Short mmCIF file of C-alpha atoms in Angstrom, two decimals:
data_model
loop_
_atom_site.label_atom_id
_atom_site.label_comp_id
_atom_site.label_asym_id
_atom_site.label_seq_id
_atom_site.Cartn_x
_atom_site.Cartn_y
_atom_site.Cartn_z
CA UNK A 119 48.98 4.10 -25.57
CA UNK A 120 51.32 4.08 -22.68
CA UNK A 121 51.61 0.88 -20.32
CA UNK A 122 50.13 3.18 -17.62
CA UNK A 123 47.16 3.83 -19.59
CA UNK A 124 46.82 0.29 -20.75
CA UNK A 125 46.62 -0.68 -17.49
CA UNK A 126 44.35 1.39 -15.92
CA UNK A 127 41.92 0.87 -19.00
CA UNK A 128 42.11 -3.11 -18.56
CA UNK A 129 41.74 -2.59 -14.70
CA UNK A 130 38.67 -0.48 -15.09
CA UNK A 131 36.58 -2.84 -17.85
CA UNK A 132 38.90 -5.95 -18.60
CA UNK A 133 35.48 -6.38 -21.02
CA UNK A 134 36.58 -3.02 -22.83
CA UNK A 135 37.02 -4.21 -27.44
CA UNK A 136 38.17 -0.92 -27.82
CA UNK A 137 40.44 -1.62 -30.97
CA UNK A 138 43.13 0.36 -29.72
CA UNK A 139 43.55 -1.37 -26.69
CA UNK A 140 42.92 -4.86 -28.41
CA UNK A 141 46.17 -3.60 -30.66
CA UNK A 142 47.78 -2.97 -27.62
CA UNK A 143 47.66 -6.29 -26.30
CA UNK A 144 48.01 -8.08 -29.30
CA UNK A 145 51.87 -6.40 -29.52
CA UNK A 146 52.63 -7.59 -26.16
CA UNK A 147 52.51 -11.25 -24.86
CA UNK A 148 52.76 -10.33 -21.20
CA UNK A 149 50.02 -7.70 -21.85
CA UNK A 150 48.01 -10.14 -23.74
CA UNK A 151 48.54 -11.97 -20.30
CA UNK A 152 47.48 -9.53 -18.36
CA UNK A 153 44.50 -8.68 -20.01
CA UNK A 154 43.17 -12.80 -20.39
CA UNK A 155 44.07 -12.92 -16.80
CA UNK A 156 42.02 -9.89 -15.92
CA UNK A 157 39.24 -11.57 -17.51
CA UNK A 158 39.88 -15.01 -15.74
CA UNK A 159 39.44 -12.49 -12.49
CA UNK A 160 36.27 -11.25 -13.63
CA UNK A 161 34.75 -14.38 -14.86
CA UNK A 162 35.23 -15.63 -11.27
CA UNK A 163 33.92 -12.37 -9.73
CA UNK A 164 30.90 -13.06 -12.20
CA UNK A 165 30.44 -16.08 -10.68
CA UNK A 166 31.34 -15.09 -7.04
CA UNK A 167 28.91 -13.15 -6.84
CA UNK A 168 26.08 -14.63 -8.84
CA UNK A 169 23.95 -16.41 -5.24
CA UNK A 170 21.26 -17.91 -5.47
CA UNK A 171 18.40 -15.17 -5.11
CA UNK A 172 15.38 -16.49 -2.64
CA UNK A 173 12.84 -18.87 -3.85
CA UNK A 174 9.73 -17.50 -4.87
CA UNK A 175 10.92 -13.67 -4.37
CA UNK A 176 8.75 -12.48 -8.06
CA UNK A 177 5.88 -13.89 -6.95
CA UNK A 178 6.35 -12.64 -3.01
CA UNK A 179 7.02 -8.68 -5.02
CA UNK A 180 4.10 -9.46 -7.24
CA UNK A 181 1.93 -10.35 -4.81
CA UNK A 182 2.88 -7.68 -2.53
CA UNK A 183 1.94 -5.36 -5.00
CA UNK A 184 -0.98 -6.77 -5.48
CA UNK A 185 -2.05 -6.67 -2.21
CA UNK A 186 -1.34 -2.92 -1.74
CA UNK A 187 -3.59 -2.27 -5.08
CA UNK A 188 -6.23 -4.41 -2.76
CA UNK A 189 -6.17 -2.47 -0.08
CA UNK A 190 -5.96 1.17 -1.92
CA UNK A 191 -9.01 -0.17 -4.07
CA UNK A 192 -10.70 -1.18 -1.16
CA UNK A 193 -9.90 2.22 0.57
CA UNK A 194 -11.62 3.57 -2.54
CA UNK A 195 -14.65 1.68 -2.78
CA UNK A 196 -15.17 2.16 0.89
CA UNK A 197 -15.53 6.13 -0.09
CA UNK A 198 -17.49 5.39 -2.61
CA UNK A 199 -19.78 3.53 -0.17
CA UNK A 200 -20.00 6.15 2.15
CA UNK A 201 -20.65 8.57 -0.35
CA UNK A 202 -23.72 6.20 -1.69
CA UNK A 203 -24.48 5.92 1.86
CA UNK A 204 -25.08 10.08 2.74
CA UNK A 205 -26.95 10.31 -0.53
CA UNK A 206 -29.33 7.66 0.21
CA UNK A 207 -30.04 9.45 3.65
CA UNK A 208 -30.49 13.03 2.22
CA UNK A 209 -32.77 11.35 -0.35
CA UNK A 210 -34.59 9.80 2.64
CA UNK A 211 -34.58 12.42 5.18
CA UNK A 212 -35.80 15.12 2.32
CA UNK A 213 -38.08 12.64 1.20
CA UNK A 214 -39.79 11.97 4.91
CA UNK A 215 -39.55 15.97 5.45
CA UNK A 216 -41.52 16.77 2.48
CA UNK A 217 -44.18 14.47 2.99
CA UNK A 218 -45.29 15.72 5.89
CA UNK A 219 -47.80 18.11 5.20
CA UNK A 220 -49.96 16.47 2.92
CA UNK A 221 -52.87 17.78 1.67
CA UNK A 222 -52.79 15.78 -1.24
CA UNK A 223 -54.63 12.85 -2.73
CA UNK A 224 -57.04 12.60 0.21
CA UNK A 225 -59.34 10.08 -1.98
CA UNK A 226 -56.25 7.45 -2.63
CA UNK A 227 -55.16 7.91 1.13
CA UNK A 228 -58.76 6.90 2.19
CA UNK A 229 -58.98 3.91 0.42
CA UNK A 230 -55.64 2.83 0.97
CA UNK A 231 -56.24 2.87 4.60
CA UNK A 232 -59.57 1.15 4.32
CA UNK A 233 -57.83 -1.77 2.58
CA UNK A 234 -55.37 -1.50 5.00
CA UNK A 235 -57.45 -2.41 7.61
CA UNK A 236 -60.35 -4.39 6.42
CA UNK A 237 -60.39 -6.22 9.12
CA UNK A 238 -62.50 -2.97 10.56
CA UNK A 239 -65.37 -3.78 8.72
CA UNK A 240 -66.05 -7.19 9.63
CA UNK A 241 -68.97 -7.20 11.27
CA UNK A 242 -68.74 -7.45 14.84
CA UNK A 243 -70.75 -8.38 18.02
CA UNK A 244 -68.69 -4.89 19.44
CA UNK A 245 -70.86 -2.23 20.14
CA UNK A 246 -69.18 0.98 21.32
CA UNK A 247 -71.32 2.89 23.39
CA UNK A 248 -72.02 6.87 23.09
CA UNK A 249 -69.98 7.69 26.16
CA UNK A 250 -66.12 5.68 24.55
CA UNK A 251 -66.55 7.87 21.44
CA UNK A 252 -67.26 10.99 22.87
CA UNK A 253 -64.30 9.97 24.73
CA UNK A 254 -62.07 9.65 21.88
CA UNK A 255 -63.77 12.61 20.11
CA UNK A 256 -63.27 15.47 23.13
CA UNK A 257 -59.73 15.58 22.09
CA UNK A 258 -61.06 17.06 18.54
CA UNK A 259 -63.85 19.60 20.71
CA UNK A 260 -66.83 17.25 19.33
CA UNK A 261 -69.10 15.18 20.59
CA UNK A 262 -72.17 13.02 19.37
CA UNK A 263 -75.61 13.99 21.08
CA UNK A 264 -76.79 10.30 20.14
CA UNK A 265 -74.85 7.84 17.67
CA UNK A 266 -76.12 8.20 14.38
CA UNK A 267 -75.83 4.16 14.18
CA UNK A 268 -74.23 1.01 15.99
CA UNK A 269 -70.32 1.94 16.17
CA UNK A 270 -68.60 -0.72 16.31
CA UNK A 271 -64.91 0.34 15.43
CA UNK A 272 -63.60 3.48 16.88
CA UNK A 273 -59.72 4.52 16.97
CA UNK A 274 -56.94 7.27 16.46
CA UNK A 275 -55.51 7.17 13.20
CA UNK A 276 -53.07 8.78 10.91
CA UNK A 277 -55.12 10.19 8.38
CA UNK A 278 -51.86 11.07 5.87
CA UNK A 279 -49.67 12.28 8.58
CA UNK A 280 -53.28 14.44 10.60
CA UNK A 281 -54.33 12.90 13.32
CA UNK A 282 -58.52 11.49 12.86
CA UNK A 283 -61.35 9.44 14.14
CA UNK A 284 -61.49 6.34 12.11
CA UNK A 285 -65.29 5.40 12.84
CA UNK A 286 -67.11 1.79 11.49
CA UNK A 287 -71.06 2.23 11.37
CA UNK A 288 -73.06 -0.72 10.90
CA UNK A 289 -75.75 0.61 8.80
CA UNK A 290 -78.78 -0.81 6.71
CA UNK A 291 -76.51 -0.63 3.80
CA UNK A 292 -73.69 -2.32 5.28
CA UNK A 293 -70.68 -1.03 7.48
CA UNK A 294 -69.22 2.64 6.78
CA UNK A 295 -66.30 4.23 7.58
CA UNK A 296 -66.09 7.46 8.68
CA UNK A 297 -62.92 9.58 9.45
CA UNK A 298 -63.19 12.88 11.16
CA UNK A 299 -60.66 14.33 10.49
CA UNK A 300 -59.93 18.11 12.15
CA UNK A 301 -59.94 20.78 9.28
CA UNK A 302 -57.15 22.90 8.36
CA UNK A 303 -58.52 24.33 5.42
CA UNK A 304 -56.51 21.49 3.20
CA UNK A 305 -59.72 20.86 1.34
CA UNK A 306 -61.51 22.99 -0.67
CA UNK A 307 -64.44 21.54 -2.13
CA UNK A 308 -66.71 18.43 -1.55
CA UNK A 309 -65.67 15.60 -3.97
CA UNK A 310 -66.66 12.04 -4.80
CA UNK A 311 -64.23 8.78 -5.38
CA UNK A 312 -65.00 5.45 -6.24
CA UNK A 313 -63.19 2.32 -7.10
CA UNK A 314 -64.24 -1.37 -7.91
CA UNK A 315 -65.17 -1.75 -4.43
CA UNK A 316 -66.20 1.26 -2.63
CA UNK A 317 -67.66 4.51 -2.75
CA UNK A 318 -66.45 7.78 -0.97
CA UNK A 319 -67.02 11.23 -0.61
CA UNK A 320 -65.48 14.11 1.69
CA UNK A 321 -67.68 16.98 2.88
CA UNK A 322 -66.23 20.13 4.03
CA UNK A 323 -67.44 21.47 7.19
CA UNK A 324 -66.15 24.29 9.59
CA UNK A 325 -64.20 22.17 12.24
CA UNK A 326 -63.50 19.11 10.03
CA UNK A 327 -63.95 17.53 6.97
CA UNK A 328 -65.62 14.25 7.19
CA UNK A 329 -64.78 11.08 4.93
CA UNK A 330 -67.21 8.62 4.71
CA UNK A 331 -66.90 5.24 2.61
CA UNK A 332 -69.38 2.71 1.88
CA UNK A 333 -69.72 -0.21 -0.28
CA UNK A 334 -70.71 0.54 -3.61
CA UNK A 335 -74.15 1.43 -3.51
CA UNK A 336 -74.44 2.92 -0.37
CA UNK A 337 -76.16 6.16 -0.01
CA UNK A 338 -73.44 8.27 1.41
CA UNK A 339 -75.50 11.34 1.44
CA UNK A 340 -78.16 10.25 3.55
CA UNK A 341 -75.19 9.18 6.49
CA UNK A 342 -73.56 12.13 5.68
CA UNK A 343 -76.68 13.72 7.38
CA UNK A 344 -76.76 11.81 10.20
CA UNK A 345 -73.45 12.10 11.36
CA UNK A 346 -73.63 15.96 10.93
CA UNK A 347 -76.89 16.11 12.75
CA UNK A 348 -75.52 13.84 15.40
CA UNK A 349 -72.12 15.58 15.77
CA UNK A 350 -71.94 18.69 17.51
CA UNK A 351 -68.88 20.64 18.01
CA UNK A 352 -68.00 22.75 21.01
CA UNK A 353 -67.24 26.19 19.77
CA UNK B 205 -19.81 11.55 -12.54
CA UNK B 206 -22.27 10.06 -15.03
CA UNK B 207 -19.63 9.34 -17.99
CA UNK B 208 -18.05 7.02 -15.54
CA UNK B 209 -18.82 3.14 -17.01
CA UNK B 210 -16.86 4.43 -19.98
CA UNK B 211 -14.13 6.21 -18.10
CA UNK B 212 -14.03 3.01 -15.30
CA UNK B 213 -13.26 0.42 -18.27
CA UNK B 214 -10.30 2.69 -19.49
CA UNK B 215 -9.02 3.11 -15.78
CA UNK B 216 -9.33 -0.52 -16.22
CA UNK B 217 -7.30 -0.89 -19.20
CA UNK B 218 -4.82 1.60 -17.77
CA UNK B 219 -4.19 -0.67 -14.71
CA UNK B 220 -3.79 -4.08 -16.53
CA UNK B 221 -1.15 -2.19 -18.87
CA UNK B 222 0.68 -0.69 -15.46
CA UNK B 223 0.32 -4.42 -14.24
CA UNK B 224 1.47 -6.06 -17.23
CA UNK B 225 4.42 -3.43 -17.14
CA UNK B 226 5.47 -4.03 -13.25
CA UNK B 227 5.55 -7.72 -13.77
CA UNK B 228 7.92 -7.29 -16.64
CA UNK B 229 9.93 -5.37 -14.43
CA UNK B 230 9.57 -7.67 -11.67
CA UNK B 231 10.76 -10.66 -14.33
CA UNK B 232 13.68 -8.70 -15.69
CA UNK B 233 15.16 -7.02 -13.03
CA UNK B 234 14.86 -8.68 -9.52
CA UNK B 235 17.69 -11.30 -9.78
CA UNK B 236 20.06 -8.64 -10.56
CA UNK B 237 18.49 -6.36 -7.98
CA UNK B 238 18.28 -8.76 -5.18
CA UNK B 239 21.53 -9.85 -5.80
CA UNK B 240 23.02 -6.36 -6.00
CA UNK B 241 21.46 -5.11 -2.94
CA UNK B 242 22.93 -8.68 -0.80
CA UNK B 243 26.13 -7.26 -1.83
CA UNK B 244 25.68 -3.77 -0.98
CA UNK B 245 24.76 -4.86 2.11
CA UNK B 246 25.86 -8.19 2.94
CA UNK B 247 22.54 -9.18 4.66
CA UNK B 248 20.10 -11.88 2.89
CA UNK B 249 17.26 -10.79 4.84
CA UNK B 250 17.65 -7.29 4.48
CA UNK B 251 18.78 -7.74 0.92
CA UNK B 252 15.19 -9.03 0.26
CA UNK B 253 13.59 -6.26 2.43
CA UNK B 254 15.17 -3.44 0.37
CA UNK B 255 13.71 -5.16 -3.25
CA UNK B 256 10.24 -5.72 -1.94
CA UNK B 257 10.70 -1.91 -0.91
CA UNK B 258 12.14 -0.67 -4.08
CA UNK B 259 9.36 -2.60 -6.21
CA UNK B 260 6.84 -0.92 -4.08
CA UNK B 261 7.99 2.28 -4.65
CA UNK B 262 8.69 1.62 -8.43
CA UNK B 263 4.93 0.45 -8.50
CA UNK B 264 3.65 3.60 -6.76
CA UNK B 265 5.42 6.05 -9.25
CA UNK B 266 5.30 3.51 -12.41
CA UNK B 267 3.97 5.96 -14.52
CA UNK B 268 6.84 8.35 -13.89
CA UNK B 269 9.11 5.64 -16.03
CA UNK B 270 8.80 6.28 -19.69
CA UNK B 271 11.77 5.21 -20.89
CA UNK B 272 12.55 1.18 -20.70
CA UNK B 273 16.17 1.98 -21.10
CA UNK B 274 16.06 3.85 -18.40
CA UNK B 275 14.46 1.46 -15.99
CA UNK B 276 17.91 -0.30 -14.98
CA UNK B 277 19.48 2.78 -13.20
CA UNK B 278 15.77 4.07 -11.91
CA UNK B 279 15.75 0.93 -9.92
CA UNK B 280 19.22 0.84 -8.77
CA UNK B 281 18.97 4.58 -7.73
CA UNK B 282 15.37 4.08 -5.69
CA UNK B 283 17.24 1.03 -4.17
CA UNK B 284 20.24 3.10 -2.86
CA UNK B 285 17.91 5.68 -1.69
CA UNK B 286 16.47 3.09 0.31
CA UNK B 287 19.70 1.95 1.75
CA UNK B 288 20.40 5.16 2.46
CA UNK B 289 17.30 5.24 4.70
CA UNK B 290 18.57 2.18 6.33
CA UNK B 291 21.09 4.38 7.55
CA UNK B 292 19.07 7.03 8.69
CA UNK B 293 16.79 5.59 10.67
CA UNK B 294 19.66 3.47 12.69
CA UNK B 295 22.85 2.86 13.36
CA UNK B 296 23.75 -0.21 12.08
CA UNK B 297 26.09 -2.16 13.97
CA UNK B 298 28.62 -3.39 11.23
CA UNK B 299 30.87 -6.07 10.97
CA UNK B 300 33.03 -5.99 8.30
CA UNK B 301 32.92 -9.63 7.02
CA UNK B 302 30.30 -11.79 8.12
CA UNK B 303 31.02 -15.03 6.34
CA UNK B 304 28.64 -17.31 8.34
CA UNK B 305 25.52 -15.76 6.44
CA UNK B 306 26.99 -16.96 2.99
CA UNK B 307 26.61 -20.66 2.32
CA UNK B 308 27.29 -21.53 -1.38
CA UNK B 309 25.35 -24.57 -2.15
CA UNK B 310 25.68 -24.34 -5.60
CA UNK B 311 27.29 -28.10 -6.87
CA UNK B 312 31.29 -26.89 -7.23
CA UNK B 313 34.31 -28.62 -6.34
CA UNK B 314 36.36 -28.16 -3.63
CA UNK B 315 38.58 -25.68 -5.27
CA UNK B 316 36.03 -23.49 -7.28
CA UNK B 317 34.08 -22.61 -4.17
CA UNK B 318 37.09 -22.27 -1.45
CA UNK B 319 37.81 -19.92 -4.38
CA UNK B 320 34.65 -18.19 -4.61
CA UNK B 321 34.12 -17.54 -0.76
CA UNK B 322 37.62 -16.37 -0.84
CA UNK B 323 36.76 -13.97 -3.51
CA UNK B 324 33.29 -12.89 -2.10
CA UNK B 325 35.14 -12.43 1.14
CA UNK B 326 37.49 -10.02 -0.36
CA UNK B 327 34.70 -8.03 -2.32
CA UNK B 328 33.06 -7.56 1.10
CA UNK B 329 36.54 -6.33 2.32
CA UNK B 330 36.37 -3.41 -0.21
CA UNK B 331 35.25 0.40 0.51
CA UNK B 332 31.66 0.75 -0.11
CA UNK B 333 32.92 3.51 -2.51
CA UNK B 334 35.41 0.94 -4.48
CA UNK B 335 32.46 -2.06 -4.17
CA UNK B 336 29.19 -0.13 -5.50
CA UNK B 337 30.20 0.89 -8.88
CA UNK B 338 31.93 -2.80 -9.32
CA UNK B 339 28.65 -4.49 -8.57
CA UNK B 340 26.95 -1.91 -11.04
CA UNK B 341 29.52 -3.09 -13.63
CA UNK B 342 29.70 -6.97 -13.21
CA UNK B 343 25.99 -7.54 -11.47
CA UNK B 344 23.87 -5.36 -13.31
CA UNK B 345 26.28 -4.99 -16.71
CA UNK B 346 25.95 -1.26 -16.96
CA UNK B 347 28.42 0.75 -18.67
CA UNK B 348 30.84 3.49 -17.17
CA UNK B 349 28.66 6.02 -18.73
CA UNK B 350 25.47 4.69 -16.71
CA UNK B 351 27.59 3.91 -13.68
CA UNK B 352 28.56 7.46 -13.88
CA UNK B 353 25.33 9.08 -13.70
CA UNK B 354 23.93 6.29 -11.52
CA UNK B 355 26.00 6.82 -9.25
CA UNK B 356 26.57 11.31 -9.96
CA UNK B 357 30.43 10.92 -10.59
CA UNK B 358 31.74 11.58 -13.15
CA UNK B 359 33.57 8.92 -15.72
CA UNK B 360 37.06 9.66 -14.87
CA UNK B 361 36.32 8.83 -11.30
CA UNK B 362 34.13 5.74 -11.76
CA UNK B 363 37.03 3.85 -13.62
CA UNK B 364 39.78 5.43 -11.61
CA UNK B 365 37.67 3.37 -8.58
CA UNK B 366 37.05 0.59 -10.87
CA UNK B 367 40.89 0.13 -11.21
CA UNK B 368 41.41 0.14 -7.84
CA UNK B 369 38.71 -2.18 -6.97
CA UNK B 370 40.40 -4.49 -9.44
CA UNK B 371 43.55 -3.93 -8.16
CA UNK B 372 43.07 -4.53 -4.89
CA UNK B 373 41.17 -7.55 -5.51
CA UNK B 374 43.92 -9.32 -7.26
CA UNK B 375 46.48 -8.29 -4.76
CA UNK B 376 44.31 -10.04 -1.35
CA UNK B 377 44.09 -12.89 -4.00
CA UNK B 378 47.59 -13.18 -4.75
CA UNK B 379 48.54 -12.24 -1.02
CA UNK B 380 46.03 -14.86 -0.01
CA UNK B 381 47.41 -17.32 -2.47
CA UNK B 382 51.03 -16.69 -1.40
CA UNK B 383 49.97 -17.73 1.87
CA UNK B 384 48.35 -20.87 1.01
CA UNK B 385 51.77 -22.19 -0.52
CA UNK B 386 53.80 -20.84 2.11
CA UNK B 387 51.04 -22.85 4.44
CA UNK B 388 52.35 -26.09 2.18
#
């Protein structure tokens, strides 16, 4: 190895044990100079340029990285969200949309709403005269020639989405509710329900179906006849 | 989309060992890093900006490092792509030796740091070109082989520049030196 080359190896990587350039050096004392000088230089470079890095700069990248994961998760989460979000409207919306026309269950619908508002039955000093139903009723095309007994609750209702008369007659066996509702052929036969409490029946006619309730006991026909005798419907 | 709890808890697992993993990284390398990059660009502040930048990057394409041996010079080489950008987006107005910014507080005599600032004055002095693969070699330790490809040179020319960095560092110092006495 030439002094050129010896020198330009040192120069390079003063570190450098390769044994030929450790032989080298160990021929020549001003070599062997050069090279523990060399390292003297980079010991001092070492050192030179070993600062001080900033206080708390792991835990500054850590949590920086941290935060970003935060914020993607967050971003994701939020999609998630909105994707529970549309679901849960399409499930409602559907939902509403195929409940609408509802034919079905009339029996469960009719008590439901009686216990809904029981407050109907109570009796009452109100007495609803023949001309306030009729009222109410002309918007059906019927009418009561007489009233088959003291009304003393008479209102629109939502009879499972159909608009109806929701009637309260105070009767010898006790209040009954009648709904007259306007047929669209959504019932088929005449048919009976009961639970613990009351009895019910619904009676197809041409213009509407009537559902009367009573307590249990009551003889449902017998007001069933009265109402149909009483009601008259304009053709 | 209804295998998910099972799929979730593995994501799970996936992102502690990507955590664990970027911490590790974080505890190895950032000294090194941080104090490469001050001397790349002489600026404290943007020193620190370009590591919390590199990190983030390293974090976002963690799973592209497979190799641990190879996570030195991945680092170093999103880092100078980063300084690059520096670049890019402005001019940078650039002083050649801004000695104010660098206060040695370490506990040294007299001597040792007079001698250091001297030194780190002259390392700023150097090409960029004669500087970079000199910090690679005393900051981070790497080789000439792995400055070499660090830096896409090949090894002749990375210790040709490594001589000359050398060489002109122990010329300013004896110049400098020479001066001193002839100052007594």
């Amino acid at each position: 190895m030439d002094d050129l080359e010896f020198r330009r190896r040192l120069y390079a990587d003063p570190q450098d044990t390769d044994t030929q350039l450790e032989q080298c050096a160990a021929q020549d004392p001003e070599k062997r100079a050069l090279q523990s000088e060399l390292k003297e230089l980079d010991k001092s470079l070492h050192q030179a340029l070993n600062i001080d890095v900033p206080e708390g700069l792991s835990e500054k990248l850590i949590l920086q990285q941290s935060l970003v994961e935060f914020k993607q998760r967050k971003r994701r989460t939020r999609t998630h969200l909105a994707l529970a979000a549309s679901i849960a409207f399409a499930f409602g919306v559907s939902f509403t949309l195929y409940q609408q026309p509802g034919p079905i269950n009339m029996e469960q619908h009719a008590l439901a709403h009686i216990y809904h508002e029981l407050g109907s039955l109570e009796k009452s000093t109100r007495d609803i005269n023949l001309t306030k139903v009729n009222t109410k009723l002309a918007s059906f095309g019927g009418q009561f020639n007489e009233l088959p007994s003291t009304v003393t609750y008479a209102k629109y209702c939502d009879f499972n989405g159909q608009k109806s008369m929701h009637l309260v007659l105070q009767t010898d066996t006790g209040p009954m509710t009648v709904f007259i509702v306007p047929a669209k052929n959504q019932f088929t036969t005449d048919s009976y329900f009961s639970d613990q409490r009351f009895d019910g029946a619904i009676y197809q006619s041409e213009k509407a179906n009537l559902i009367i309730l009573g307590d249990k006991g009551s003889d449902l026909e017998q007001q069933k006849q009265r109402v149909e005798e009483t009601l008259q419907w304009r053709t | 989309m209804f295998g998910k709890k099972k799929t979730d808890s593995q994501v799970l697992l996936d992102m502690t060992n990507k955590q664990k993993r970027y911490e590790a990284l974080v505890a190895v390398y950032h000294k090194d890093l941080y104090r490469f990059a001050h001397w790349l660009c002489n600026d404290p502040t943007i020193a620190e900006d370009l590591v919390q930048e590199t990190f983030l990057r390293a974090w976002r394409s963690l799973d592209a490092l497979q190799d641990k041996n190879a996570a030195k010079s991945w680092l170093i080489t999103i880092l100078r792509r980063e300084n690059a950008r520096r670049f890019e987006r402005k001019q940078f107005d650039y002083s050649d030796v801004e000695q104010d910014t660098l206060i040695d507080d370490k506990t040294q005599s007299l001597d040792q740091s007079t001698e250091h600032s001297l030194l780190q004055k002259q390392i700023m002095a150097l090409d960029t070109e004669y500087r970079e693969p000199l910090l690679l070699q005393i900051v981070m330790g790497m080789s000439g082989e792995e400055i070499a490809s660090t830096l896409s040179l090949n090894k002749n020319t990375v210790m040709t520049r490594l001589f000359r960095a050398r060489n002109q560092l122990k010329e300013a110092l004896s110049n400098s030196n020479n001066q001193q006495r002839g100052a007594l």
